[in-house]
Amino acid sequence: MATCLCDAFYDDVAAATLQVLEFVGLDVEFPEGQTCCGQPAFNGGDWSASRRVVRHTLRTFAGDLPVIVPSGSCTAMLAHGAPLEFEKERDLSAVQELGQRTWELADFLVHGRGITKWPGRYDATIAFHRSCHSRGSRSAEAATTLLASIPGVTVKEFGEGEQCCGFGGTFSVTFPHISTAMGDLKLEHIRAVQPDVLVSADMSCLMHLGGRATKEGKPIKTQHFAQILRDAMLANGGTA
Amino acid sequence: MSLWSELLEFGEPPRPDYTISDRDQILTRVSKALEKLPNRALMPLYDSKVVIQHSVLAGRDPVEVLGERMQRVNTKLFPNPAAIVTYLESQGWLRGYCAPALWRTFKAHFGPNFKVELHFESRRLDDYQFSITLAGGAIAETGTIILTDEISSSRLSSLAPWAHFAVILREDILLDVPAGIRALGLDRSTIWVTGPSKTADVEGILIEGVHGPGVQGAVVIEQRVK
Amino acid sequence: MNGRKSVDQAAAELSAETQASVYHSTKVTHEKRTKLLFDQYKNPDQLRQWAGEVKQHVIDNLDSYLPAVEARMQQNGIKVHWAATASAACHTVLDILVARRAYRVVKTKTMVSEEIRLGRFLQHHGIESVETDLGEFIVQIDKDHPSHIVRPIIHKNRREIAQSFEREGLGAYNDDPKTITMRAREHLRHKYMEADVAITGANFVSAESGRIVLVTNEGNSRFCLAATRCHIALIGIEKIVPRDQDLPLFLNLLGRSATAQELTVYTEFIKGPRHEDQLDGSDEVHVIFVDNGRTDVLESDCTEILRCIRCGACLNVCPVYRQASGHAYRSVYPGPLGAVLSPLMMGKRLFFEKADLPKASSLCGACHEVCPVNIPIPDLLLRLRNRAHVRGVAMEGSPPMGAWSVLASQPLAWRTALSASRVLNRLPTDLLPIPALQAWEQSRALPEWRGGAFRKWLAERRRPS
């Protein structure tokens, strides 16, 4: 699943995800009918609208293939959010079934495929932002394990790494003051360790943090986790 | 809630209607709400000893553990009754209260300059700089003094003076918090004291001696002098 | 409190100094808590899960626990009362006071008394009621409201407090925290001795023994219960734990979660009126079980919030609370716990008044992670957002999702919108999950629109060459 954010803004992240998956030897299908996971309406409280979108996603991703998403947030929506809003619905079990075969990319590579080392080269100091939707999952640990294994990469921890960046979907526009203040705090901690690149498994966090940094006139380079893997692999002469 | 506060703004709040008792009203609503539950959560099977910090206790002498844990919470553990009296003298705290049951244990150590009363008069609570009372026991794991209603005869005496010293019989030392709970028994009012009275309400800065003792002390003895 | 100002607005208006001190002290407490728990236990999460299950078991079986506790307490010589509403609770207290001709009361910090506005009620009826917790005392003399459930004056600095003390005749201006504390000590100890009745809350009640457990660090509750002859405990109906042997788990988690202590300094276990040989303390013990909206919560699909033991850990870790402080929530209970509990306690009819609070969260989940009774707060916030939507509560900033969801369930329309916008070089505001672009762009730049680019790339790549 490409996610609506990649569909609209970050096409290269979707492309990188596909290249990474192919590189580890998988045949990747991209169901053309896909749209969004339904999270915006779910978080907004309009669960019937959200369920309409989730049902569409159910149809689009019917079958038994694992669904790989380059986003902790969309993964959490399908694995946890959708079952919550379908609690009293008759197709709950179908929703749960989809949730169970939905993986966040890093989690899939490390825990689904047993890959703990990534080849190639990427010369950079990386600050990795743990997005909140990876709380309680093994995604963040998986992503940092893989990143740290790439020759040339140094992953730097920064202060209050477990705190939210302030995006929060519609929260970012309905609570703009708090959202921005949270983003500023996060950027302050990140800048303190002087990374070359800010990396995350969620483009939504990066859109917020990167957008804020640009607006402040102090832009910061942001990359999705998949882009780092892809670029490392390409540096090694790996074929995409 | 806001409706209620608005009513307060405008004068006399309404007297509740006593025709249906509040008890019936609450219990009926509770039962009705719970009837709808498809299933009710079961009590988990867990061992209440899971919270014990075994690494702290591990085969060590309970008095040693008690001393170490008391230090962590800023309770001073004295080696013997005489050391308490020496400390009091060094601080210039000469007026105080000693529980009658402990008088024979401490009597010999007090010099003539001390003025020690065996009856705590709560009307004059500011007159006492220190107090010495008998504890019901202690909990080694947390460095806690146990005061019971039955053994520690005046609640105010162990609370109001600036310095309080609890006398603990060695045999009354319990190892851990669950043991402390089991020992509550039939006592009407037990209090566990883990350090001096303290607050961090003003800018998060720790200040000791807010209402109760600013100095909390203890001593472990083998037995009282009878 | 703050009228109907949104949490964001309140945060924007908070002084930088207050915000910084709220942020700093919550952060420090949170970090100490985490260190203590993880240093001492291999798997502290297991403790939180058990504690959560124990409390959920009690809540699901309140119909049998409540009468059982009542019977136990009566056997122990306690008089048990029930109050369905705030007004009933206040009047029950007043009736007990008047029957004793008691006109002076000392109080410990109890959130239930804040809920029912007991202080103002008693004052209205000519009763002197003195708050004895230092923070609550300062709140009382300032006619303010607590902004944190464990640290009521987290929003005040020493200079403001020193001014209040000077105004109240508690000595010349001095903002040294030690001096402030010692002045309160002198003032309050005489208030205890003059009072006839002590009013407290309860942290836990054991169903097995009927014991009331009270914890404080200052020792004010002990002073209240040593100096007076009558004790009234206001207890929310959800405060029960099944057995005495469950107390170690809860005391352990409460101390560590609230203030990063292994045990709170004073932990009191009250079973009934004083022992015959005991010189000080209550001859009469009254318990008032208070509902005041709790059965509304029990009827909802958010009963997990009734597990709450009021430790404040969710406030301390919450990035929104750290920016907004407590008054922004316009409720006795602020922070993540308050965002769930406060609207529910309003009851169905007045739910709308606080229906905006569940939106004041980025759903980051940190609150769930620290909760000592494992309350899935983000799920409950989401349920309440849905409830607000279903009830049609109009809220600023809640974009209608109907049109979007139609689009997002029709792939052809979706794809057209994606790439058409690219051609027209404008943002398809009806498509994006970002309803208010202006609010976004005020503080953040928007990335370049690349709608449909990935699909095009993929199609070209897969075209057989």
PDB file of N, CA, C and O in Angstrom, chain B residues 39-98:
ATOM      1  N   ASN B  39     -19.538  -9.812  28.808  1.00  0.00           N
ATOM      2  CA  ASN B  39     -18.827 -10.573  29.830  1.00  0.00           C
ATOM      3  C   ASN B  39     -18.043  -9.626  30.725  1.00  0.00           C
ATOM      4  O   ASN B  39     -17.679  -8.532  30.314  1.00  0.00           O
ATOM      5  N   ARG B  40     -17.819 -10.066  31.933  1.00  0.00           N
ATOM      6  CA  ARG B  40     -17.157  -9.199  32.903  1.00  0.00           C
ATOM      7  C   ARG B  40     -15.712  -9.638  33.109  1.00  0.00           C
ATOM      8  O   ARG B  40     -15.421 -10.830  33.078  1.00  0.00           O
ATOM      9  N   ALA B  41     -14.842  -8.661  33.317  1.00  0.00           N
ATOM     10  CA  ALA B  41     -13.421  -8.975  33.483  1.00  0.00           C
ATOM     11  C   ALA B  41     -13.214  -9.842  34.717  1.00  0.00           C
ATOM     12  O   ALA B  41     -13.783  -9.576  35.784  1.00  0.00           O
ATOM     13  N   LEU B  42     -12.399 -10.862  34.562  1.00  0.00           N
ATOM     14  CA  LEU B  42     -12.098 -11.745  35.688  1.00  0.00           C
ATOM     15  C   LEU B  42     -10.929 -11.167  36.480  1.00  0.00           C
ATOM     16  O   LEU B  42     -10.116 -10.418  35.962  1.00  0.00           O
ATOM     17  N   MET B  43     -10.881 -11.549  37.747  1.00  0.00           N
ATOM     18  CA  MET B  43      -9.744 -11.167  38.568  1.00  0.00           C
ATOM     19  C   MET B  43      -8.511 -11.889  38.021  1.00  0.00           C
ATOM     20  O   MET B  43      -8.538 -13.102  37.850  1.00  0.00           O
ATOM     21  N   PRO B  44      -7.439 -11.144  37.711  1.00  0.00           N
ATOM     22  CA  PRO B  44      -6.267 -11.837  37.157  1.00  0.00           C
ATOM     23  C   PRO B  44      -5.598 -12.712  38.215  1.00  0.00           C
ATOM     24  O   PRO B  44      -5.634 -12.383  39.403  1.00  0.00           O
ATOM     25  N   LEU B  45      -5.019 -13.792  37.787  1.00  0.00           N
ATOM     26  CA  LEU B  45      -4.273 -14.628  38.715  1.00  0.00           C
ATOM     27  C   LEU B  45      -2.855 -14.083  38.766  1.00  0.00           C
ATOM     28  O   LEU B  45      -2.075 -14.313  37.844  1.00  0.00           O
ATOM     29  N   TYR B  46      -2.573 -13.318  39.775  1.00  0.00           N
ATOM     30  CA  TYR B  46      -1.197 -12.816  39.912  1.00  0.00           C
ATOM     31  C   TYR B  46      -0.801 -12.979  41.360  1.00  0.00           C
ATOM     32  O   TYR B  46      -1.641 -13.017  42.253  1.00  0.00           O
ATOM     33  N   ASP B  47       0.488 -13.087  41.576  1.00  0.00           N
ATOM     34  CA  ASP B  47       0.999 -13.263  42.919  1.00  0.00           C
ATOM     35  C   ASP B  47       1.298 -11.871  43.487  1.00  0.00           C
ATOM     36  O   ASP B  47       2.048 -11.111  42.878  1.00  0.00           O
ATOM     37  N   SER B  48       0.712 -11.556  44.640  1.00  0.00           N
ATOM     38  CA  SER B  48       0.898 -10.196  45.155  1.00  0.00           C
ATOM     39  C   SER B  48       2.348  -9.936  45.563  1.00  0.00           C
ATOM     40  O   SER B  48       2.729  -8.816  45.842  1.00  0.00           O
ATOM     41  N   LYS B  49       3.162 -10.978  45.539  1.00  0.00           N
ATOM     42  CA  LYS B  49       4.579 -10.780  45.879  1.00  0.00           C
ATOM     43  C   LYS B  49       5.407 -10.291  44.687  1.00  0.00           C
ATOM     44  O   LYS B  49       6.602 -10.035  44.823  1.00  0.00           O
ATOM     45  N   VAL B  50       4.759 -10.139  43.511  1.00  0.00           N
ATOM     46  CA  VAL B  50       5.525  -9.722  42.322  1.00  0.00           C
ATOM     47  C   VAL B  50       6.210  -8.378  42.506  1.00  0.00           C
ATOM     48  O   VAL B  50       7.189  -8.081  41.829  1.00  0.00           O
ATOM     49  N   VAL B  51       5.700  -7.574  43.419  1.00  0.00           N
ATOM     50  CA  VAL B  51       6.272  -6.235  43.552  1.00  0.00           C
ATOM     51  C   VAL B  51       7.511  -6.202  44.445  1.00  0.00           C
ATOM     52  O   VAL B  51       8.192  -5.190  44.541  1.00  0.00           O
ATOM     53  N   ILE B  52       7.792  -7.304  45.115  1.00  0.00           N
ATOM     54  CA  ILE B  52       8.939  -7.314  46.027  1.00  0.00           C
ATOM     55  C   ILE B  52      10.241  -7.155  45.247  1.00  0.00           C
ATOM     56  O   ILE B  52      10.449  -7.815  44.235  1.00  0.00           O
ATOM     57  N   GLN B  53      11.101  -6.281  45.724  1.00  0.00           N
ATOM     58  CA  GLN B  53      12.412  -6.117  45.084  1.00  0.00           C
ATOM     59  C   GLN B  53      13.393  -7.105  45.714  1.00  0.00           C
ATOM     60  O   GLN B  53      14.127  -6.778  46.632  1.00  0.00           O
ATOM     61  N   HIS B  54      13.392  -8.303  45.177  1.00  0.00           N
ATOM     62  CA  HIS B  54      14.201  -9.366  45.784  1.00  0.00           C
ATOM     63  C   HIS B  54      15.690  -9.034  45.802  1.00  0.00           C
ATOM     64  O   HIS B  54      16.399  -9.407  46.718  1.00  0.00           O
ATOM     65  N   SER B  55      16.131  -8.290  44.785  1.00  0.00           N
ATOM     66  CA  SER B  55      17.564  -7.993  44.716  1.00  0.00           C
ATOM     67  C   SER B  55      18.013  -7.134  45.904  1.00  0.00           C
ATOM     68  O   SER B  55      19.150  -7.184  46.330  1.00  0.00           O
ATOM     69  N   VAL B  56      17.093  -6.344  46.438  1.00  0.00           N
ATOM     70  CA  VAL B  56      17.424  -5.484  47.577  1.00  0.00           C
ATOM     71  C   VAL B  56      17.586  -6.329  48.840  1.00  0.00           C
ATOM     72  O   VAL B  56      18.449  -6.075  49.683  1.00  0.00           O
ATOM     73  N   LEU B  57      16.754  -7.353  48.961  1.00  0.00           N
ATOM     74  CA  LEU B  57      16.696  -8.116  50.201  1.00  0.00           C
ATOM     75  C   LEU B  57      17.707  -9.267  50.221  1.00  0.00           C
ATOM     76  O   LEU B  57      18.422  -9.456  51.210  1.00  0.00           O
ATOM     77  N   ALA B  58      17.759  -9.976  49.086  1.00  0.00           N
ATOM     78  CA  ALA B  58      18.601 -11.161  48.876  1.00  0.00           C
ATOM     79  C   ALA B  58      19.515 -11.591  50.024  1.00  0.00           C
ATOM     80  O   ALA B  58      20.704 -11.258  50.056  1.00  0.00           O
ATOM     81  N   GLY B  59      18.970 -12.320  50.945  1.00  0.00           N
ATOM     82  CA  GLY B  59      19.759 -12.960  51.997  1.00  0.00           C
ATOM     83  C   GLY B  59      20.523 -12.032  52.932  1.00  0.00           C
ATOM     84  O   GLY B  59      21.432 -12.461  53.624  1.00  0.00           O
ATOM     85  N   ARG B  60      20.166 -10.746  52.929  1.00  0.00           N
ATOM     86  CA  ARG B  60      20.916  -9.816  53.782  1.00  0.00           C
ATOM     87  C   ARG B  60      20.243  -9.635  55.133  1.00  0.00           C
ATOM     88  O   ARG B  60      19.067  -9.961  55.313  1.00  0.00           O
ATOM     89  N   ASP B  61      21.007  -9.102  56.065  1.00  0.00           N
ATOM     90  CA  ASP B  61      20.468  -8.821  57.385  1.00  0.00           C
ATOM     91  C   ASP B  61      19.398  -7.717  57.274  1.00  0.00           C
ATOM     92  O   ASP B  61      19.664  -6.646  56.723  1.00  0.00           O
ATOM     93  N   PRO B  62      18.203  -7.988  57.781  1.00  0.00           N
ATOM     94  CA  PRO B  62      17.114  -7.012  57.651  1.00  0.00           C
ATOM     95  C   PRO B  62      17.474  -5.627  58.205  1.00  0.00           C
ATOM     96  O   PRO B  62      17.073  -4.616  57.636  1.00  0.00           O
ATOM     97  N   VAL B  63      18.253  -5.585  59.279  1.00  0.00           N
ATOM     98  CA  VAL B  63      18.603  -4.270  59.848  1.00  0.00           C
ATOM     99  C   VAL B  63      19.499  -3.494  58.892  1.00  0.00           C
ATOM    100  O   VAL B  63      19.351  -2.285  58.710  1.00  0.00           O
ATOM    101  N   GLU B  64      20.395  -4.223  58.230  1.00  0.00           N
ATOM    102  CA  GLU B  64      21.284  -3.572  57.260  1.00  0.00           C
ATOM    103  C   GLU B  64      20.470  -3.011  56.091  1.00  0.00           C
ATOM    104  O   GLU B  64      20.654  -1.865  55.679  1.00  0.00           O
ATOM    105  N   VAL B  65      19.541  -3.816  55.597  1.00  0.00           N
ATOM    106  CA  VAL B  65      18.689  -3.346  54.494  1.00  0.00           C
ATOM    107  C   VAL B  65      17.865  -2.144  54.946  1.00  0.00           C
ATOM    108  O   VAL B  65      17.785  -1.125  54.255  1.00  0.00           O
ATOM    109  N   LEU B  66      17.299  -2.259  56.132  1.00  0.00           N
ATOM    110  CA  LEU B  66      16.475  -1.170  56.665  1.00  0.00           C
ATOM    111  C   LEU B  66      17.273   0.132  56.707  1.00  0.00           C
ATOM    112  O   LEU B  66      16.793   1.180  56.263  1.00  0.00           O
ATOM    113  N   GLY B  67      18.499   0.032  57.217  1.00  0.00           N
ATOM    114  CA  GLY B  67      19.347   1.220  57.326  1.00  0.00           C
ATOM    115  C   GLY B  67      19.623   1.830  55.962  1.00  0.00           C
ATOM    116  O   GLY B  67      19.490   3.042  55.759  1.00  0.00           O
ATOM    117  N   GLU B  68      19.951   0.975  55.002  1.00  0.00           N
ATOM    118  CA  GLU B  68      20.259   1.461  53.663  1.00  0.00           C
ATOM    119  C   GLU B  68      19.034   2.106  53.011  1.00  0.00           C
ATOM    120  O   GLU B  68      19.113   3.175  52.409  1.00  0.00           O
ATOM    121  N   ARG B  69      17.888   1.466  53.174  1.00  0.00           N
ATOM    122  CA  ARG B  69      16.680   2.012  52.545  1.00  0.00           C
ATOM    123  C   ARG B  69      16.200   3.273  53.267  1.00  0.00           C
ATOM    124  O   ARG B  69      15.648   4.173  52.647  1.00  0.00           O
ATOM    125  N   MET B  70      16.411   3.333  54.578  1.00  0.00           N
ATOM    126  CA  MET B  70      16.038   4.555  55.308  1.00  0.00           C
ATOM    127  C   MET B  70      16.884   5.726  54.839  1.00  0.00           C
ATOM    128  O   MET B  70      16.392   6.838  54.691  1.00  0.00           O
ATOM    129  N   GLN B  71      18.145   5.444  54.575  1.00  0.00           N
ATOM    130  CA  GLN B  71      19.031   6.510  54.110  1.00  0.00           C
ATOM    131  C   GLN B  71      18.530   7.076  52.778  1.00  0.00           C
ATOM    132  O   GLN B  71      18.555   8.285  52.565  1.00  0.00           O
ATOM    133  N   ARG B  72      18.054   6.203  51.911  1.00  0.00           N
ATOM    134  CA  ARG B  72      17.524   6.654  50.618  1.00  0.00           C
ATOM    135  C   ARG B  72      16.382   7.643  50.761  1.00  0.00           C
ATOM    136  O   ARG B  72      16.170   8.478  49.900  1.00  0.00           O
ATOM    137  N   VAL B  73      15.572   7.476  51.829  1.00  0.00           N
ATOM    138  CA  VAL B  73      14.409   8.360  51.985  1.00  0.00           C
ATOM    139  C   VAL B  73      14.662   9.417  53.057  1.00  0.00           C
ATOM    140  O   VAL B  73      13.751  10.106  53.507  1.00  0.00           O
ATOM    141  N   ASN B  74      15.936   9.514  53.491  1.00  0.00           N
ATOM    142  CA  ASN B  74      16.332  10.541  54.455  1.00  0.00           C
ATOM    143  C   ASN B  74      15.765  10.342  55.856  1.00  0.00           C
ATOM    144  O   ASN B  74      15.465  11.310  56.552  1.00  0.00           O
ATOM    145  N   THR B  75      15.601   9.086  56.252  1.00  0.00           N
ATOM    146  CA  THR B  75      15.326   8.795  57.661  1.00  0.00           C
ATOM    147  C   THR B  75      16.668   8.425  58.286  1.00  0.00           C
ATOM    148  O   THR B  75      17.415   7.633  57.717  1.00  0.00           O
ATOM    149  N   LYS B  76      16.952   9.028  59.442  1.00  0.00           N
ATOM    150  CA  LYS B  76      18.245   8.736  60.082  1.00  0.00           C
ATOM    151  C   LYS B  76      18.095   7.519  60.984  1.00  0.00           C
ATOM    152  O   LYS B  76      17.284   7.535  61.910  1.00  0.00           O
ATOM    153  N   LEU B  77      18.914   6.503  60.734  1.00  0.00           N
ATOM    154  CA  LEU B  77      18.876   5.331  61.602  1.00  0.00           C
ATOM    155  C   LEU B  77      20.051   5.419  62.579  1.00  0.00           C
ATOM    156  O   LEU B  77      21.210   5.488  62.177  1.00  0.00           O
ATOM    157  N   PHE B  78      19.736   5.429  63.874  1.00  0.00           N
ATOM    158  CA  PHE B  78      20.770   5.550  64.904  1.00  0.00           C
ATOM    159  C   PHE B  78      21.148   4.167  65.420  1.00  0.00           C
ATOM    160  O   PHE B  78      20.312   3.265  65.465  1.00  0.00           O
ATOM    161  N   PRO B  79      22.407   3.999  65.836  1.00  0.00           N
ATOM    162  CA  PRO B  79      22.858   2.678  66.283  1.00  0.00           C
ATOM    163  C   PRO B  79      22.237   2.266  67.627  1.00  0.00           C
ATOM    164  O   PRO B  79      22.026   1.077  67.867  1.00  0.00           O
ATOM    165  N   ASN B  80      21.963   3.236  68.492  1.00  0.00           N
ATOM    166  CA  ASN B  80      21.403   2.910  69.802  1.00  0.00           C
ATOM    167  C   ASN B  80      20.722   4.135  70.399  1.00  0.00           C
ATOM    168  O   ASN B  80      20.911   5.256  69.913  1.00  0.00           O
ATOM    169  N   PRO B  81      19.948   3.951  71.455  1.00  0.00           N
ATOM    170  CA  PRO B  81      19.240   5.087  72.062  1.00  0.00           C
ATOM    171  C   PRO B  81      20.171   6.217  72.484  1.00  0.00           C
ATOM    172  O   PRO B  81      19.837   7.397  72.317  1.00  0.00           O
ATOM    173  N   ALA B  82      21.343   5.864  72.999  1.00  0.00           N
ATOM    174  CA  ALA B  82      22.262   6.914  73.459  1.00  0.00           C
ATOM    175  C   ALA B  82      22.645   7.850  72.317  1.00  0.00           C
ATOM    176  O   ALA B  82      22.769   9.067  72.505  1.00  0.00           O
ATOM    177  N   ALA B  83      22.796   7.301  71.116  1.00  0.00           N
ATOM    178  CA  ALA B  83      23.182   8.112  69.959  1.00  0.00           C
ATOM    179  C   ALA B  83      22.101   9.131  69.614  1.00  0.00           C
ATOM    180  O   ALA B  83      22.406  10.243  69.170  1.00  0.00           O
ATOM    181  N   ILE B  84      20.863   8.763  69.835  1.00  0.00           N
ATOM    182  CA  ILE B  84      19.760   9.718  69.584  1.00  0.00           C
ATOM    183  C   ILE B  84      19.888  10.897  70.540  1.00  0.00           C
ATOM    184  O   ILE B  84      19.804  12.063  70.134  1.00  0.00           O
ATOM    185  N   VAL B  85      20.139  10.579  71.802  1.00  0.00           N
ATOM    186  CA  VAL B  85      20.226  11.639  72.803  1.00  0.00           C
ATOM    187  C   VAL B  85      21.423  12.557  72.509  1.00  0.00           C
ATOM    188  O   VAL B  85      21.309  13.789  72.584  1.00  0.00           O
ATOM    189  N   THR B  86      22.534  11.959  72.111  1.00  0.00           N
ATOM    190  CA  THR B  86      23.709  12.764  71.754  1.00  0.00           C
ATOM    191  C   THR B  86      23.377  13.705  70.595  1.00  0.00           C
ATOM    192  O   THR B  86      23.736  14.878  70.592  1.00  0.00           O
ATOM    193  N   TYR B  87      22.655  13.148  69.599  1.00  0.00           N
ATOM    194  CA  TYR B  87      22.257  13.962  68.447  1.00  0.00           C
ATOM    195  C   TYR B  87      21.355  15.126  68.882  1.00  0.00           C
ATOM    196  O   TYR B  87      21.560  16.275  68.465  1.00  0.00           O
ATOM    197  N   LEU B  88      20.404  14.838  69.741  1.00  0.00           N
ATOM    198  CA  LEU B  88      19.487  15.879  70.217  1.00  0.00           C
ATOM    199  C   LEU B  88      20.271  17.002  70.896  1.00  0.00           C
ATOM    200  O   LEU B  88      20.015  18.188  70.670  1.00  0.00           O
ATOM    201  N   GLU B  89      21.215  16.596  71.703  1.00  0.00           N
ATOM    202  CA  GLU B  89      22.019  17.568  72.430  1.00  0.00           C
ATOM    203  C   GLU B  89      22.806  18.444  71.449  1.00  0.00           C
ATOM    204  O   GLU B  89      22.868  19.671  71.600  1.00  0.00           O
ATOM    205  N   SER B  90      23.364  17.780  70.422  1.00  0.00           N
ATOM    206  CA  SER B  90      24.167  18.526  69.450  1.00  0.00           C
ATOM    207  C   SER B  90      23.311  19.547  68.688  1.00  0.00           C
ATOM    208  O   SER B  90      23.804  20.573  68.235  1.00  0.00           O
ATOM    209  N   GLN B  91      22.027  19.240  68.541  1.00  0.00           N
ATOM    210  CA  GLN B  91      21.133  20.166  67.841  1.00  0.00           C
ATOM    211  C   GLN B  91      20.551  21.216  68.774  1.00  0.00           C
ATOM    212  O   GLN B  91      19.870  22.133  68.334  1.00  0.00           O
ATOM    213  N   GLY B  92      20.765  21.013  70.075  1.00  0.00           N
ATOM    214  CA  GLY B  92      20.183  21.937  71.054  1.00  0.00           C
ATOM    215  C   GLY B  92      18.691  21.714  71.256  1.00  0.00           C
ATOM    216  O   GLY B  92      17.973  22.608  71.683  1.00  0.00           O
ATOM    217  N   TRP B  93      18.227  20.524  70.929  1.00  0.00           N
ATOM    218  CA  TRP B  93      16.806  20.208  71.134  1.00  0.00           C
ATOM    219  C   TRP B  93      16.677  19.474  72.463  1.00  0.00           C
ATOM    220  O   TRP B  93      16.948  18.276  72.565  1.00  0.00           O
ATOM    221  N   LEU B  94      16.245  20.204  73.466  1.00  0.00           N
ATOM    222  CA  LEU B  94      16.269  19.643  74.825  1.00  0.00           C
ATOM    223  C   LEU B  94      14.879  19.403  75.385  1.00  0.00           C
ATOM    224  O   LEU B  94      14.709  18.734  76.399  1.00  0.00           O
ATOM    225  N   ARG B  95      13.877  19.995  74.752  1.00  0.00           N
ATOM    226  CA  ARG B  95      12.509  19.827  75.258  1.00  0.00           C
ATOM    227  C   ARG B  95      11.775  18.827  74.383  1.00  0.00           C
ATOM    228  O   ARG B  95      11.719  19.003  73.153  1.00  0.00           O
ATOM    229  N   GLY B  96      11.239  17.789  74.999  1.00  0.00           N
ATOM    230  CA  GLY B  96      10.567  16.810  74.164  1.00  0.00           C
ATOM    231  C   GLY B  96       9.682  15.857  74.933  1.00  0.00           C
ATOM    232  O   GLY B  96       9.423  16.031  76.136  1.00  0.00           O
ATOM    233  N   TYR B  97       9.208  14.889  74.174  1.00  0.00           N
ATOM    234  CA  TYR B  97       8.280  13.897  74.718  1.00  0.00           C
ATOM    235  C   TYR B  97       8.886  12.522  74.516  1.00  0.00           C
ATOM    236  O   TYR B  97       9.489  12.231  73.478  1.00  0.00           O
ATOM    237  N   CYS B  98       8.709  11.659  75.545  1.00  0.00           N
ATOM    238  CA  CYS B  98       9.123  10.268  75.398  1.00  0.00           C
ATOM    239  C   CYS B  98       7.939   9.407  75.802  1.00  0.00           C
ATOM    240  O   CYS B  98       7.313   9.629  76.850  1.00  0.00           O
TER     241      CYS B  98
END
